[in-house]
mmCIF file of C-alpha atoms in Angstrom:
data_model
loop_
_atom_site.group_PDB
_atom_site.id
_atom_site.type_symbol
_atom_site.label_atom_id
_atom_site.label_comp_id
_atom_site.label_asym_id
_atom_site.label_seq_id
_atom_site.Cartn_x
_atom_site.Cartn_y
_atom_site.Cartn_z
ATOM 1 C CA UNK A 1 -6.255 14.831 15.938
ATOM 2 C CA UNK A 2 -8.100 12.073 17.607
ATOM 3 C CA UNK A 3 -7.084 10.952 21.419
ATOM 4 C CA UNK A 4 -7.959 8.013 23.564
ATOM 5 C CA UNK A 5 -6.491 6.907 26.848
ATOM 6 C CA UNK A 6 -6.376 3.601 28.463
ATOM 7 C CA UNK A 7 -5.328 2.544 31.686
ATOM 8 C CA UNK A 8 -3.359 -0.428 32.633
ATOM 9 C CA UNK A 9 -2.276 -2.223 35.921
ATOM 10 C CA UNK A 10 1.767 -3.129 35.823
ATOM 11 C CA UNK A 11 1.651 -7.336 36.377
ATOM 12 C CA UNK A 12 4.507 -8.465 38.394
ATOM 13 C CA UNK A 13 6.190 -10.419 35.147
ATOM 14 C CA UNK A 14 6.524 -6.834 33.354
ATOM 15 C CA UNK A 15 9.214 -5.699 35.682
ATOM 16 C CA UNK A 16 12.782 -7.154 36.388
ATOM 17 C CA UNK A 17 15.269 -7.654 39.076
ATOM 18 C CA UNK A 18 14.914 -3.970 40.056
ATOM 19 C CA UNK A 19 11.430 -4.041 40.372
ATOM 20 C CA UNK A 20 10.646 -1.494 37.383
ATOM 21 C CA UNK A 21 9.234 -2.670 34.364
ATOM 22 C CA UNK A 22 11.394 -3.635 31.469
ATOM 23 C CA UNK A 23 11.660 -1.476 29.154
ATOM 24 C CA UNK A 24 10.810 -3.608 26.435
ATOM 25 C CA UNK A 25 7.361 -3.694 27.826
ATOM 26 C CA UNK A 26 6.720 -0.042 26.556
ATOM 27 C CA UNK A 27 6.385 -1.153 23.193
ATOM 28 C CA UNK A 28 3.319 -3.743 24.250
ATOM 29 C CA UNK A 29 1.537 -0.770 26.314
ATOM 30 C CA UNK A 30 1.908 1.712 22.885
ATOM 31 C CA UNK A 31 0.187 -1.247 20.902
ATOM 32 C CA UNK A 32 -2.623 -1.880 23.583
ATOM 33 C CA UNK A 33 -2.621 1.924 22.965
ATOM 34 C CA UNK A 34 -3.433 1.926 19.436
ATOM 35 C CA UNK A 35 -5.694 -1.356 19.290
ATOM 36 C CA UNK A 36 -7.645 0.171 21.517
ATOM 37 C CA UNK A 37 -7.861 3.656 19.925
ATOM 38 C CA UNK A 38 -8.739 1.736 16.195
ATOM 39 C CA UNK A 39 -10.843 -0.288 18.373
ATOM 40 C CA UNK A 40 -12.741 2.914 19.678
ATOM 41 C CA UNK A 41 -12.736 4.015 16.180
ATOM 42 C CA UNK A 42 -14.280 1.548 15.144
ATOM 43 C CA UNK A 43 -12.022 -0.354 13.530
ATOM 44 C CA UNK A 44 -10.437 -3.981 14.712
ATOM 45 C CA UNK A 45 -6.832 -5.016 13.332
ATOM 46 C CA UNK A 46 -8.843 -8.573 12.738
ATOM 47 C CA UNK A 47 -11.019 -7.320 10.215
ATOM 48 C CA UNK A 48 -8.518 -5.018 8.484
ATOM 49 C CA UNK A 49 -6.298 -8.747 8.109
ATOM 50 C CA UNK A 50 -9.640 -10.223 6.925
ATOM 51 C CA UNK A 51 -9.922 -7.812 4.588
ATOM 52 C CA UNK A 52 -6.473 -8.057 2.891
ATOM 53 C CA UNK A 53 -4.958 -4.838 4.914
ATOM 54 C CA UNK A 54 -1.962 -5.493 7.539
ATOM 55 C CA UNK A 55 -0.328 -2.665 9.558
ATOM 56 C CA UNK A 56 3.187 -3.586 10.347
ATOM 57 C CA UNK A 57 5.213 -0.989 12.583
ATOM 58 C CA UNK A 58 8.141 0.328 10.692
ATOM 59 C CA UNK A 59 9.274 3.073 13.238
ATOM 60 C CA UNK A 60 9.164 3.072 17.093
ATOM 61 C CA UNK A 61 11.154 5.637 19.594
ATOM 62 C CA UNK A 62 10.372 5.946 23.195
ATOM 63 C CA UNK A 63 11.700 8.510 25.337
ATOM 64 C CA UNK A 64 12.019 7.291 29.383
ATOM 65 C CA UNK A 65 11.892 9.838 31.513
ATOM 66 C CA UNK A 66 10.759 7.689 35.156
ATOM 67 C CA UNK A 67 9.702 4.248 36.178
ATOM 68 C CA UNK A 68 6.750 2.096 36.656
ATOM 69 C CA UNK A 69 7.122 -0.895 38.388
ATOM 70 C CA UNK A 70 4.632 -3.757 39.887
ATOM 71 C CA UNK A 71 1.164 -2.735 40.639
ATOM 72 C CA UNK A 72 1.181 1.096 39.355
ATOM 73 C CA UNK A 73 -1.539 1.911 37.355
ATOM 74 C CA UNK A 74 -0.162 3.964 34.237
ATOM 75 C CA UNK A 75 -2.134 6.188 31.658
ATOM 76 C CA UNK A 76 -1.400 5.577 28.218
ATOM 77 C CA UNK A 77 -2.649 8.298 25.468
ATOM 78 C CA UNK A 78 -2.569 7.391 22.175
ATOM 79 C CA UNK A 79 -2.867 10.332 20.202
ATOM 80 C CA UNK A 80 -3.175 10.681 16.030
ATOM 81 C CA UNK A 81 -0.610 12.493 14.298
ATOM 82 C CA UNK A 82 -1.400 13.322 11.083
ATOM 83 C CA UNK A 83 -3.969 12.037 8.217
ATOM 84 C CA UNK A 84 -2.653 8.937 7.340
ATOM 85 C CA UNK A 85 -1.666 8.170 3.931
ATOM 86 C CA UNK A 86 0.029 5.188 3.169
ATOM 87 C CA UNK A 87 1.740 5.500 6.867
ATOM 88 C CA UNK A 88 -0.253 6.107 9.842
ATOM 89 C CA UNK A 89 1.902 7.697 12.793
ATOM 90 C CA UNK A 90 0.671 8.158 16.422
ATOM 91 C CA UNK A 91 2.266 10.070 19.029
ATOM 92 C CA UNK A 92 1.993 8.619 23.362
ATOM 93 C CA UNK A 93 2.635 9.834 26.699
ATOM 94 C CA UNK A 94 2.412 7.011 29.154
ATOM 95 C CA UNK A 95 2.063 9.058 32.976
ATOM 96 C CA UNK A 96 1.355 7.543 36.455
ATOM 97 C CA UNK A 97 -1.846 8.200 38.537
ATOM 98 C CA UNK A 98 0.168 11.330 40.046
ATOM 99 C CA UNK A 99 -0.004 12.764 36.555
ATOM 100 C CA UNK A 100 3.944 12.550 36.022
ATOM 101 C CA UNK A 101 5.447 11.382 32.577
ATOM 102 C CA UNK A 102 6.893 8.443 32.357
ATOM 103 C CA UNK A 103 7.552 8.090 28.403
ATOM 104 C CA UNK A 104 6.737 9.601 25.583
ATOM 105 C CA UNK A 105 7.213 7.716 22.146
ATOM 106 C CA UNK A 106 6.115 7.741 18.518
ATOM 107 C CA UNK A 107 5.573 5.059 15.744
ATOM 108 C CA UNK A 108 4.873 5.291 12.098
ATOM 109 C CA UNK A 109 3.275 1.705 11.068
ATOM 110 C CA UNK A 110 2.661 1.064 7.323
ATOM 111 C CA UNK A 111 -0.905 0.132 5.410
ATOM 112 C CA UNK A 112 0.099 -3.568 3.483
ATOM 113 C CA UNK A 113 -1.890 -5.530 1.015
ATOM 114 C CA UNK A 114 -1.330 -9.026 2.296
ATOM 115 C CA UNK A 115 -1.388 -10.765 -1.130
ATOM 116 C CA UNK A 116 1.597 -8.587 -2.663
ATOM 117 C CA UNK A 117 3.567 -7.653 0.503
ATOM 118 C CA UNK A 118 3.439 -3.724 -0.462
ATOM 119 C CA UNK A 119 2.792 -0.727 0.926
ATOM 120 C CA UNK A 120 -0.935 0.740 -0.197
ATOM 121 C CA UNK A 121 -2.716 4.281 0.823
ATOM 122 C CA UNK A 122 -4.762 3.217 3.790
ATOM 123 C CA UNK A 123 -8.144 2.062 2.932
ATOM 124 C CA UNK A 124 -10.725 5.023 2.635
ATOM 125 C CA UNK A 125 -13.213 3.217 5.600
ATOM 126 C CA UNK A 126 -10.536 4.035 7.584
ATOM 127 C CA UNK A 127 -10.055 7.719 6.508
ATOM 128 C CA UNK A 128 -13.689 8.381 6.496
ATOM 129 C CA UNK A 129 -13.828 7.391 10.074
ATOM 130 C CA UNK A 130 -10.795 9.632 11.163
ATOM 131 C CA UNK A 131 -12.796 12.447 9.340
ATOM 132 C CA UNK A 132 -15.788 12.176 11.539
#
């Protein structure tokens, strides 16, 4: 399945007292992740909202396994998991510059139709671009 990988620089107001960044912070590196991989796909989470379709995360587990802290430049691969159908699930592995894991997680996120609040099979633009 389709993989992308970003980079990102750890900002000092990511970590805490210790000097590692909180781990709550994962969660906002897995969905720069994923924007960017839709993004790269070609597909923006504005014009899926424009167009009636929201993606709401419904499952998230992370796995910690070492730290980042201020300044480190981590890796974060975003990788496809399946064809989605009404649920789109992505697996990550967020490393350092040595190449050593620091987390691996997983969410499953959820195809919406704004106007009735319910899940829908995700829109075929999006399938046919996964297909190509």
């Amino acid at each position: 399945m389709k993989i992308d990988e970003i980079q990102i620089r750890v900002r000092y107001g990511e970590t805490d007292q210790m000097g590692v960044v909180y781990h709550g912070n994962y969660a906002l590196y897995l969905e720069m992740g994923r924007i960017e991989w839709l993004r790269k796909l070609g597909i923006s989470y504005k014009s899926m909202e424009e167009n009636g379709v929201m993606l709401p995360v419904v499952s998230l587990s992370i796995n910690y396994k070492k730290s980042a802290g201020y300044d480190d430049v981590i890796n974060v691969k975003t990788q496809l998991k399946n064809t989605p159908t009404a649920k789109i699930e992505f697996d990550y592995e967020i490393t350092n510059n040595k190449g050593e894991i620091l987390t691996t997680a997983s969410t499953i996120l959820v195809f919406v139709d704004m106007k009735t609040n319910k899940p829908i099979k995700a829109p075929q633009y999006i399938l046919d671009l996964i297909e190509i």
